[in-house]
mmCIF file of C-alpha atoms in Angstrom:
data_model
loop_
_atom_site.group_PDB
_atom_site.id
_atom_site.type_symbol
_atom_site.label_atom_id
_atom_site.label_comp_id
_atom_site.label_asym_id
_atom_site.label_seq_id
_atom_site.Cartn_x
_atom_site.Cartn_y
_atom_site.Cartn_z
ATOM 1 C CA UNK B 1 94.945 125.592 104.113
ATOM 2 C CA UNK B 2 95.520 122.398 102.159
ATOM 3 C CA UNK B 3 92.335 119.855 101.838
ATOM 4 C CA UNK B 4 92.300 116.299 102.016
ATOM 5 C CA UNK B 5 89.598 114.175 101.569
ATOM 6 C CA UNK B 6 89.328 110.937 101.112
ATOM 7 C CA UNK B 7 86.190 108.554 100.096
ATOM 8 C CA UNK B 8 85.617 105.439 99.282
ATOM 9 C CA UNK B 9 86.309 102.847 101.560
ATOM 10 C CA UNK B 10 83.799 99.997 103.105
ATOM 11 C CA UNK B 11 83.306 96.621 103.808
ATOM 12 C CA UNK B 12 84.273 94.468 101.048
ATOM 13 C CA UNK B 13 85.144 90.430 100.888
ATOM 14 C CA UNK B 14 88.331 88.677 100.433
ATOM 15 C CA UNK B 15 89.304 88.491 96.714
ATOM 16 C CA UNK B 16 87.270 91.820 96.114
ATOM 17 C CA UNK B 17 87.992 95.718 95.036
ATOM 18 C CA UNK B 18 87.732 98.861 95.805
ATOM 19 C CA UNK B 19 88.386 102.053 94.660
ATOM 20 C CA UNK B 20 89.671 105.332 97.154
ATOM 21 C CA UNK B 21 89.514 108.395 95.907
ATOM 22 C CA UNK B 22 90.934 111.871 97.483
ATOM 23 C CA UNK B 23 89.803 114.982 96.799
ATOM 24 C CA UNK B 24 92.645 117.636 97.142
ATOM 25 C CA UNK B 25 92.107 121.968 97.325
ATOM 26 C CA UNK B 26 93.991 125.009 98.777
ATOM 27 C CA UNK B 27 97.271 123.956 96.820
ATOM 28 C CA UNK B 28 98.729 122.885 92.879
ATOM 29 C CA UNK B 29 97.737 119.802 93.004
ATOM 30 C CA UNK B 30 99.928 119.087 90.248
ATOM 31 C CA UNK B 31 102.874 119.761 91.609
ATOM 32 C CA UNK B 32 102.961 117.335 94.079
ATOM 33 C CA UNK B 33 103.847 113.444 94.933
ATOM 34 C CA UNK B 34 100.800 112.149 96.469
ATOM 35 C CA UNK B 35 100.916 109.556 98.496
ATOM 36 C CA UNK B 36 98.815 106.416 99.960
ATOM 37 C CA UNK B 37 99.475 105.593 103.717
ATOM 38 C CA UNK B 38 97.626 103.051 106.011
ATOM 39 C CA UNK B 39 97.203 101.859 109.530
ATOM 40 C CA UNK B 40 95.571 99.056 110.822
ATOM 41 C CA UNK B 41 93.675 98.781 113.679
ATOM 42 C CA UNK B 42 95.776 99.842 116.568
ATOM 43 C CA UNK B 43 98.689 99.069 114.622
ATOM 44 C CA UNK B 44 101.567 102.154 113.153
ATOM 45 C CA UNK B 45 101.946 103.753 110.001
ATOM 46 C CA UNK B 46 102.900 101.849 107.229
ATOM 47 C CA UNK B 47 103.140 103.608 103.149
ATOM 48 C CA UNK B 48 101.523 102.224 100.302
ATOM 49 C CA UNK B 49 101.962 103.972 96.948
ATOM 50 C CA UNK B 50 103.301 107.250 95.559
ATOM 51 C CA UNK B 51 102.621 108.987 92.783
ATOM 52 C CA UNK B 52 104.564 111.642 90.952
ATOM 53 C CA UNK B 53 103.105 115.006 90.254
ATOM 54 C CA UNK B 54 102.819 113.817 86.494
ATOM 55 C CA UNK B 55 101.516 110.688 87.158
ATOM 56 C CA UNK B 56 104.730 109.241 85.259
ATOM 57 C CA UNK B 57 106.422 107.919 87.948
ATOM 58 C CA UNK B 58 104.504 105.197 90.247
ATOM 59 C CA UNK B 59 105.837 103.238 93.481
ATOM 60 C CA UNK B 60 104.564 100.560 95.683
ATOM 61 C CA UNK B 61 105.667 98.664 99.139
ATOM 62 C CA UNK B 62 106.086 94.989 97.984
ATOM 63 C CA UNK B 63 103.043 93.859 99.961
ATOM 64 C CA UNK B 64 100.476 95.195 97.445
ATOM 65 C CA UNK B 65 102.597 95.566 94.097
ATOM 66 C CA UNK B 66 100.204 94.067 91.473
ATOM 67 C CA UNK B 67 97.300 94.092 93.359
ATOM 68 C CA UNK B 68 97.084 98.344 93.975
ATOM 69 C CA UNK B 69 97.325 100.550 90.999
ATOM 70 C CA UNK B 70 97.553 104.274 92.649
ATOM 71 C CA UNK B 71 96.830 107.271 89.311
ATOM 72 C CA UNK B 72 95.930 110.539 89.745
ATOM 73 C CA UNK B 73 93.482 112.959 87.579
ATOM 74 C CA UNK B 74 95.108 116.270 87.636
ATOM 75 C CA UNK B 75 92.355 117.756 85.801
ATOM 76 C CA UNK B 76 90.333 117.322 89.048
ATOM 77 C CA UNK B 77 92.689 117.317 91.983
ATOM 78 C CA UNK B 78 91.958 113.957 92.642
ATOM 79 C CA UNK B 79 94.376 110.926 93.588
ATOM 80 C CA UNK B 80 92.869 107.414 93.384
ATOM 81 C CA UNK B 81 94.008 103.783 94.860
ATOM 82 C CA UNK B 82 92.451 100.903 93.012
ATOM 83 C CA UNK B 83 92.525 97.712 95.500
ATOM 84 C CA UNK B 84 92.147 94.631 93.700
ATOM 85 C CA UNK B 85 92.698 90.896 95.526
ATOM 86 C CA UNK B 86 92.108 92.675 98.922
ATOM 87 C CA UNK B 87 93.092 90.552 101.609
ATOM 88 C CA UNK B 88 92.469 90.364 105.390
ATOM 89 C CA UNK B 89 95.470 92.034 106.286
ATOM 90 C CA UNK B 90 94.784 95.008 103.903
ATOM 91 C CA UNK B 91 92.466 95.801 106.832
ATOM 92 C CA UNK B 92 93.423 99.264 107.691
ATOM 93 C CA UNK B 93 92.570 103.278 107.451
ATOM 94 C CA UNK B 94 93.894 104.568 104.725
ATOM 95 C CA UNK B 95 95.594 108.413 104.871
ATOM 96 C CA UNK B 96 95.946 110.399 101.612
ATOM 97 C CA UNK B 97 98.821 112.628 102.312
ATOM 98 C CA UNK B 98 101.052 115.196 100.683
ATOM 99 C CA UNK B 99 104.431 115.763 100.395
ATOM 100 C CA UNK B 100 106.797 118.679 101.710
ATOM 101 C CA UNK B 101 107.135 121.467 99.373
ATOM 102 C CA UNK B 102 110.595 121.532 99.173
ATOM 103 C CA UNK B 103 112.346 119.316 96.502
ATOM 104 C CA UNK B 104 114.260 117.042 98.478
ATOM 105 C CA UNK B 105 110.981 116.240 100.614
ATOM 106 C CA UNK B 106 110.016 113.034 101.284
ATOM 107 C CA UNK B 107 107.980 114.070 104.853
ATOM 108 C CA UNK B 108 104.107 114.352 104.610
ATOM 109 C CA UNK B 109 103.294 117.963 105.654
ATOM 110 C CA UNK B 110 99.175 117.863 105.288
ATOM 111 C CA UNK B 111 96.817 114.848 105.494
ATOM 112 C CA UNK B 112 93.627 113.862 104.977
ATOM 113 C CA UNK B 113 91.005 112.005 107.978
ATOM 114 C CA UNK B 114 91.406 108.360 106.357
ATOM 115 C CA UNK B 115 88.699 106.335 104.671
ATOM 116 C CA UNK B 116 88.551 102.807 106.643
ATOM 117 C CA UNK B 117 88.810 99.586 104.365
ATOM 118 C CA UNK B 118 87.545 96.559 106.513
ATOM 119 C CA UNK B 119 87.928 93.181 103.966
ATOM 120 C CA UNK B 120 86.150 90.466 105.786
ATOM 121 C CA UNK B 121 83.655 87.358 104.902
ATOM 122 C CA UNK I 1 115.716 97.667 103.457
ATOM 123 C CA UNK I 2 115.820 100.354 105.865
ATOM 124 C CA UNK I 3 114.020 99.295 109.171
ATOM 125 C CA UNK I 4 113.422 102.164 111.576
ATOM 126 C CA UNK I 5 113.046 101.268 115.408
ATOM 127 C CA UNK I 6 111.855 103.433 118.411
ATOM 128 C CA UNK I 7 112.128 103.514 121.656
ATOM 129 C CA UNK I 8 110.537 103.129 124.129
ATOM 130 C CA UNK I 9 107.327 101.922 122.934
ATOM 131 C CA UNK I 10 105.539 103.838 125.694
ATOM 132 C CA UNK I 11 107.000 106.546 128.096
ATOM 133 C CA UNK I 12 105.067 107.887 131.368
ATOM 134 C CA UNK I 13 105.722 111.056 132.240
ATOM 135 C CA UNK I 14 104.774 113.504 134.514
ATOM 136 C CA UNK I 15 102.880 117.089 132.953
ATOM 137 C CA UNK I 16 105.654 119.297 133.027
ATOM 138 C CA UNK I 17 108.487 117.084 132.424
ATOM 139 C CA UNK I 18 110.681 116.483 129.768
ATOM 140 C CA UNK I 19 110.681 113.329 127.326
ATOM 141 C CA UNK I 20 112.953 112.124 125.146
ATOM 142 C CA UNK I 21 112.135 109.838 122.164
ATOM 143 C CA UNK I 22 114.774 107.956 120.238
ATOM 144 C CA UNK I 23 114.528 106.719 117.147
ATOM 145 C CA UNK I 24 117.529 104.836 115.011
ATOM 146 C CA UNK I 25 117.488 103.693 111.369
ATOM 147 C CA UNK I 26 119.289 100.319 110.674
ATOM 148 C CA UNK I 27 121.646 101.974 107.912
ATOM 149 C CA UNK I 28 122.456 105.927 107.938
ATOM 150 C CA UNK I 29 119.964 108.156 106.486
ATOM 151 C CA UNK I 30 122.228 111.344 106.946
ATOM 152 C CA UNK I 31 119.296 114.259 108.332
ATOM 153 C CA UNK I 32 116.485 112.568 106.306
ATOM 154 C CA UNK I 33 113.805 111.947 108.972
ATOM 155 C CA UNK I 34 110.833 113.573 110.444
ATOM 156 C CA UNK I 35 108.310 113.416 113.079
ATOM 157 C CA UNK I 36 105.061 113.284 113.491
ATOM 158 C CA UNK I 37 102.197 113.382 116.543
ATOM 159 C CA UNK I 38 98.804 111.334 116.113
ATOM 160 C CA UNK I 39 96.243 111.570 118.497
ATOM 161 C CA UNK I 40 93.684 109.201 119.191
ATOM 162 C CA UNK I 41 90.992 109.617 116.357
ATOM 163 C CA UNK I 42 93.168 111.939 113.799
ATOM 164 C CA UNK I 43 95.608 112.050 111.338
ATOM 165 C CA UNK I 44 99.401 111.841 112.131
ATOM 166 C CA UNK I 45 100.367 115.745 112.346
ATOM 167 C CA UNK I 46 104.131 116.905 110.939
ATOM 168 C CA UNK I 47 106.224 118.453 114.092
ATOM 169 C CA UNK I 48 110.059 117.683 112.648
ATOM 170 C CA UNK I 49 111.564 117.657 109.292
ATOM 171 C CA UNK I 50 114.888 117.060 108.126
ATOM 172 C CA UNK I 51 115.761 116.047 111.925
ATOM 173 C CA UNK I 52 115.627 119.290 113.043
ATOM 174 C CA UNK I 53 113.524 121.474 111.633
ATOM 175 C CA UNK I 54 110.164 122.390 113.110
ATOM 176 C CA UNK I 55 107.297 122.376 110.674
ATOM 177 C CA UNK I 56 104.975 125.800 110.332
ATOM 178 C CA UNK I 57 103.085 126.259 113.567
ATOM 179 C CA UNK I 58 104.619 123.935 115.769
ATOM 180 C CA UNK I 59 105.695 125.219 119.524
ATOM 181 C CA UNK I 60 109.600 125.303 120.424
ATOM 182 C CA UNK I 61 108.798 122.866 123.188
ATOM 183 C CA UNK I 62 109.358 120.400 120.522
ATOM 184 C CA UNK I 63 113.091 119.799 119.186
ATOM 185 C CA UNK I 64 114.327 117.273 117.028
ATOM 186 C CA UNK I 65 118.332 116.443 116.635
ATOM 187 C CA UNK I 66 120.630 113.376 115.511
ATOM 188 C CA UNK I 67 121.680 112.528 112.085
ATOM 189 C CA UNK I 68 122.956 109.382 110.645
ATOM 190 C CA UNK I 69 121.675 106.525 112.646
ATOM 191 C CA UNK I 70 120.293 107.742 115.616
ATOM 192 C CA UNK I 71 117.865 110.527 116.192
ATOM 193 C CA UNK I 72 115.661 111.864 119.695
ATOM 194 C CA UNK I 73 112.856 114.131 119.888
ATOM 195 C CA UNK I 74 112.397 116.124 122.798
ATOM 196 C CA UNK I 75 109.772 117.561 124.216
ATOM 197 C CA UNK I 76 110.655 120.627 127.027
ATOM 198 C CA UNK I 77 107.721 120.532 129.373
ATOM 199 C CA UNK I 78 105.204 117.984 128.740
ATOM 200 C CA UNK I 79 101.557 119.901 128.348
ATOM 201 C CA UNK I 80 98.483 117.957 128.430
ATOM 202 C CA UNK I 81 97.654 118.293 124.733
ATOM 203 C CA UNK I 82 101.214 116.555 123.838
ATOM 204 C CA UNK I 83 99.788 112.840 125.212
ATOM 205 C CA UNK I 84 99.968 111.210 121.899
ATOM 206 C CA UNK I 85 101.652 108.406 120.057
ATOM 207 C CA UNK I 86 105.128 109.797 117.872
ATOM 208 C CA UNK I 87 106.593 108.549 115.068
ATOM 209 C CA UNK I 88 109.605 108.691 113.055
ATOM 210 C CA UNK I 89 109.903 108.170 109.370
ATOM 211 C CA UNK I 90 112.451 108.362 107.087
ATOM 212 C CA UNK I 91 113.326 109.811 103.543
ATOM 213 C CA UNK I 92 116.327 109.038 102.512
ATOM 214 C CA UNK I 93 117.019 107.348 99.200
ATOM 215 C CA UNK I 94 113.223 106.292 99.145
ATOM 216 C CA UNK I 95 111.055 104.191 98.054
ATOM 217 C CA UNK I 96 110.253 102.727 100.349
ATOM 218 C CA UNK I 97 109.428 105.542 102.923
ATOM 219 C CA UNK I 98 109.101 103.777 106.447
ATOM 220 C CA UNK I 99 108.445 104.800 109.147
ATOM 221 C CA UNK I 100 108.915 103.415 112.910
ATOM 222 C CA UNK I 101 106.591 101.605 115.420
ATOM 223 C CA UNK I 102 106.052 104.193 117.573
ATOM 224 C CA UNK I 103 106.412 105.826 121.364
ATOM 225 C CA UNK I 104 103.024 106.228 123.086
ATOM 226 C CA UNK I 105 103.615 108.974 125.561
ATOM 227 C CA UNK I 106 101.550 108.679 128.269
ATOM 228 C CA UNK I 107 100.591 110.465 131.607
ATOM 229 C CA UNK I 108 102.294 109.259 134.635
#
């Protein structure tokens, strides 16, 4: 069964960083986009970044291009999120999550419990 | 950019009952959505792919349909474990993936 687990996350102040990290197991890591997803408190489900199974190939929702950097280290089965500039609203939990095996998918078939990034003064 | 909306935001229903979930996407997306079931405290959970395909393990209660712009999951008979909040999400011609607000489905 596929593993997810993410670390990381914390309290941090406006203007500050952090850096997620998700372990992955039970599957080629490799081989698959990973991908970033978040939810606020008592809000929906809203993607971040994706990253190709390479690495090579990088994507972003508007709200956090050239503040997030997502990378991946292959070598360990690990995907990473670097937060820089956090603001308020980057409040949120933040779901590592796979995508479908097939090679047309873009649905998340496993993810992880969520590391929760609270960015407050 | 594709906006995704469902409906309705929360549906009460009785155990046992059928629901039906709708969910349309602003601009056709041809079969590229899915579903997914989050209960309070966890992580969303894949029921539907590709509109209509059920993902490994999940029951037949659950059936997905629609392609284009509008899309409905059903659920046969209501058990007590389905209470959750659904969502849809599509895939088509992504980034960005979105997904919609979601339908609470409560107990009535």
């Amino acid at each position: 069964e596929v593993q997810l687990l993410e670390s990381g996350g914390g309290l941090v102040q406006p203007g500050g960083s952090l850096r997620l990290s998700c372990a992955a197991s039970e599957f080629i890591f490799s081989r698959y986009i990973m991908t970033w997803v978040r939810q606020a408190p008592g809000k929906g489900l809203e993607w971040v970044s994706s990253i190709s199974g390479s690495g090579l190939s990088r994507y972003y929702v508007d709200s956090v291009k050239g503040r997030f950097t997502i990378s991946r280290d292959n070598s360990k089965n690990t995907l990473f999120l670097q937060m820089n500039s956090l603001r308020a609203d980057d409040t949120a939990l933040y779901y590592c999550a796979k995508l479908g095996s097939r090679p047309s998918a873009g649905w998340f078939d496993s993810w992880g419990q969520g590391t929760l990034v609270t960015v407050s003064s | 950019e594709i906006v995704m909306t469902q409906s309705p935001a929360t549906l009460s229903v009785y155990p046992g009952e059928r629901a039906t979930l709708s969910c349309r996407a602003s601009q056709s997306i041809s079969s590229s959505l899915a579903w997914y079931q989050q209960k309070p405290g966890q992580a969303p959970r894949l029921l539907i792919y590709g509109a209509s395909t059920r993902a490994t393990g999940i029951p037949a209660r659950f059936s997905g349909s629609g392609s284009g712009t509008e899309f409905t999951l059903t659920i046969s008979s209501l058990q007590s474990e389905d209470f959750a909040i659904y969502y849809c999400q599509q895939y088509n011609n992504w980034p960005p993936l979105i997904f919609g607000g979601g339908t609470k489905v409560e107990i009535k």
